[in-house]
Amino acid sequence: MDPASRPRKPWRKNLYENAEYEDNFTDPTFLKDMKTNVNLRSYSAAEAFTGATRLSQQICVVTGFLIVFHHLYTERVGPKAIFCQSAAGTMVGYFIYAGKDAQVAKFIEDSKTAIAVLVFGFIFSPLLHTLTNSISTDTIFSMTFFVLVLHLVFFDYGVSAALVSKAISLNAAIFGAICLASRLSSSLHAFVLLELAAVFFALGPFLVSKLYSIHLLVLSIAACCYFLNSISPVILYTYISLLAFVNLFCPWLFVRLQKFKNNINGPWDEAIVTEDGPT
């Protein structure tokens, strides 16, 4: 019998058994295991809005830090007054966060750590204050904007995702604070701003995550709007527009686009190793 006219063996889903077939050949049974939107979860408009408020809350934190910087930069408020208010607020926040679990021994240990950080920060503040003197102010402000955006992108909003990185988020915020500190008038101003950066970006997220609510968000937005209005109405309108975009447009767009989601799963996917063996 002519080899060319000899019937081929049935195709199987094993590459080494299909020498008589093209590499991209599939028979009609190949797609019988195809599934679409496996384990798909649809989010309601309320859930999307609630998730967006987490980002808005952190935007308020960043805005509050920038407001304090502006007051230091324009000498509206002295560094000593801001430092005292920050220290008092940190103490109150510590006891609120500790709650009923507050212990004298732990408070003493935490106080020692805080004092050590303050001492080292005060010692190195003259160096940090002059670290970027050779860079123009416009460049510093632009660089600060981008690193604070980076802080918001990598911040932990309570969602398990590969993009989340607490280390990158915190380092970006501290780097932005160091950049801004170099534009202040003295090393004392720089020390106070860096101390505030530690409070806002290192300690603040723990307290905010524990006390977070829509009421806290509304209070934060109201406070930011009040101070921004005294700085510049244009900045205030930009801030309100940003929050409207994050809290209204983005959730609406997310919910609207859910119906177009179409994930395809089939026999071509990679094997997933489980406790019961690969699947």
Short mmCIF file of C-alpha atoms in Angstrom, two decimals, residues 4 66 182 207 214 224 227 250:
data_model
loop_
_atom_site.label_atom_id
_atom_site.label_comp_id
_atom_site.label_asym_id
_atom_site.label_seq_id
_atom_site.Cartn_x
_atom_site.Cartn_y
_atom_site.Cartn_z
CA ALA A 4 0.69 8.41 1.27
CA LEU A 66 1.72 68.53 50.81
CA SER A 182 15.78 70.37 50.42
CA LEU A 207 -4.28 53.78 62.10
CA ILE A 214 -16.82 56.79 54.89
CA CYS A 224 -8.15 69.16 52.69
CA PHE A 227 -6.82 74.30 53.55
CA CYS A 250 -13.78 55.07 37.55
#
